GROMACS .gro file of C-alpha atoms in nm:
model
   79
    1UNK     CA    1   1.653   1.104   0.274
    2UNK     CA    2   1.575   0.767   0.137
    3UNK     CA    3   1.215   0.690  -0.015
    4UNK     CA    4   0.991   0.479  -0.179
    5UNK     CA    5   0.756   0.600  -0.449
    6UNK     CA    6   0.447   0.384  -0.515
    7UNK     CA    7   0.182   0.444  -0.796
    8UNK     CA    8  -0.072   0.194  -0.925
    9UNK     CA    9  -0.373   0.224  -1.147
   10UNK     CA   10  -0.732   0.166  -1.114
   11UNK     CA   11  -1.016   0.151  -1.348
   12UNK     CA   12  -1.299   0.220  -1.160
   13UNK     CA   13  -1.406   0.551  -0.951
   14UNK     CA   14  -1.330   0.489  -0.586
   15UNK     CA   15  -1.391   0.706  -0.261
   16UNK     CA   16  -1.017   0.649  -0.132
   17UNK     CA   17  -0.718   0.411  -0.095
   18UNK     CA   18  -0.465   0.354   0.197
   19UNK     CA   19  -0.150   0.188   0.161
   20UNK     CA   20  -0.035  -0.113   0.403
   21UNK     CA   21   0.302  -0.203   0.445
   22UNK     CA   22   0.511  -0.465   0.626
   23UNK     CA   23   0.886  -0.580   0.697
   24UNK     CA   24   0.718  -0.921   0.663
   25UNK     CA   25   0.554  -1.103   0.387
   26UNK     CA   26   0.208  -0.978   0.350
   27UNK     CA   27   0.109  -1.299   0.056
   28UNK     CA   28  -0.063  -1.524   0.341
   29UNK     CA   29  -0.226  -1.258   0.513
   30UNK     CA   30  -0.603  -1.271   0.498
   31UNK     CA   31  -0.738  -0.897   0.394
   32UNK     CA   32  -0.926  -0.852   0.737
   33UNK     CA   33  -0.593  -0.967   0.945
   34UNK     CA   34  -0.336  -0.693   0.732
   35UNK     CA   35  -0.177  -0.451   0.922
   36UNK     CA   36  -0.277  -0.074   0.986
   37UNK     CA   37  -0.252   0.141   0.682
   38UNK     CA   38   0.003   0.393   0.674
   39UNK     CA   39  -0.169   0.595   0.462
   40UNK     CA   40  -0.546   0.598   0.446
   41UNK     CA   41  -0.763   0.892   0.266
   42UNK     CA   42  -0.588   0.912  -0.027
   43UNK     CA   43  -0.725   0.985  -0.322
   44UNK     CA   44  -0.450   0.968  -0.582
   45UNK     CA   45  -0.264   0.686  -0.722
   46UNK     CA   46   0.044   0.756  -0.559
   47UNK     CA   47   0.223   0.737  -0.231
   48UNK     CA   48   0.510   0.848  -0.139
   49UNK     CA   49   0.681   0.622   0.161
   50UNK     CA   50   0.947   0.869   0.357
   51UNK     CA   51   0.993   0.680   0.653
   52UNK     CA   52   1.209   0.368   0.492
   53UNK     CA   53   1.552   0.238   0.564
   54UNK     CA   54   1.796   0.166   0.303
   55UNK     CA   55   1.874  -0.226   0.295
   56UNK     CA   56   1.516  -0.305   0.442
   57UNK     CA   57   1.293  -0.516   0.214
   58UNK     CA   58   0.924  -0.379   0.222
   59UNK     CA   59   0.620  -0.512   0.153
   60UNK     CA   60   0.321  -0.351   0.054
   61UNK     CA   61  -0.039  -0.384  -0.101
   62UNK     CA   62  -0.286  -0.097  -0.153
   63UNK     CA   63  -0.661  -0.108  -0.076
   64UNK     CA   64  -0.944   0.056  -0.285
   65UNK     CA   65  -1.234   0.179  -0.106
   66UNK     CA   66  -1.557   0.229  -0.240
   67UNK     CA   67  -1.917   0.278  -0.067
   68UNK     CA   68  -1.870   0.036   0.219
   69UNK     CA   69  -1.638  -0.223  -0.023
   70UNK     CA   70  -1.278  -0.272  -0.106
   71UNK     CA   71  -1.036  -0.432  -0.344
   72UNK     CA   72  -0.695  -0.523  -0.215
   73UNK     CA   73  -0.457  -0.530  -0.450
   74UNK     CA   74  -0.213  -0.833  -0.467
   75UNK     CA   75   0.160  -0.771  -0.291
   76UNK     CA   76   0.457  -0.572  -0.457
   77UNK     CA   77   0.830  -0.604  -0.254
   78UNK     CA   78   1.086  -0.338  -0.277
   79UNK     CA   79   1.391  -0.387  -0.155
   0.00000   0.00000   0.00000
């Protein structure tokens, strides 16, 4: 089964994070206009993306959440 294993890092406590993910470019997407998360509640600094298809270019960007605020994070592509 193919699959996509994201981590990232964060220096600051946060209440959660949920990853977003597109077949399109996410760059010129304003953070209130992004896509549903496929992941949202997480609270490690991983995800692991199950539900990919080999050849398909992904895009994704993970949001911080923290008392009412987040941080996105800028885009990553995996191909």
């Amino acid at each position: 089964m193919p699959k996509i294993t994201l981590t990232w890092d964060c220096d600051t406590p946060v209440d959660s994070f949920e990853v977003i993910r597109s077949d399109t470019s996410l760059e010129s997407v304003p953070d209130a206009s992004l896509p549903t998360p496929i992941a949202t509640g997480l609270a490690t600094m991983y995800y692991v993306d199950t539900t990919v298809v080999v050849g398909t270019t992904y895009y994704y960007k993970v949001r911080a959440n923290r008392g009412g605020t987040s941080i996105v994070s800028d885009q990553i592509a995996v191909l």
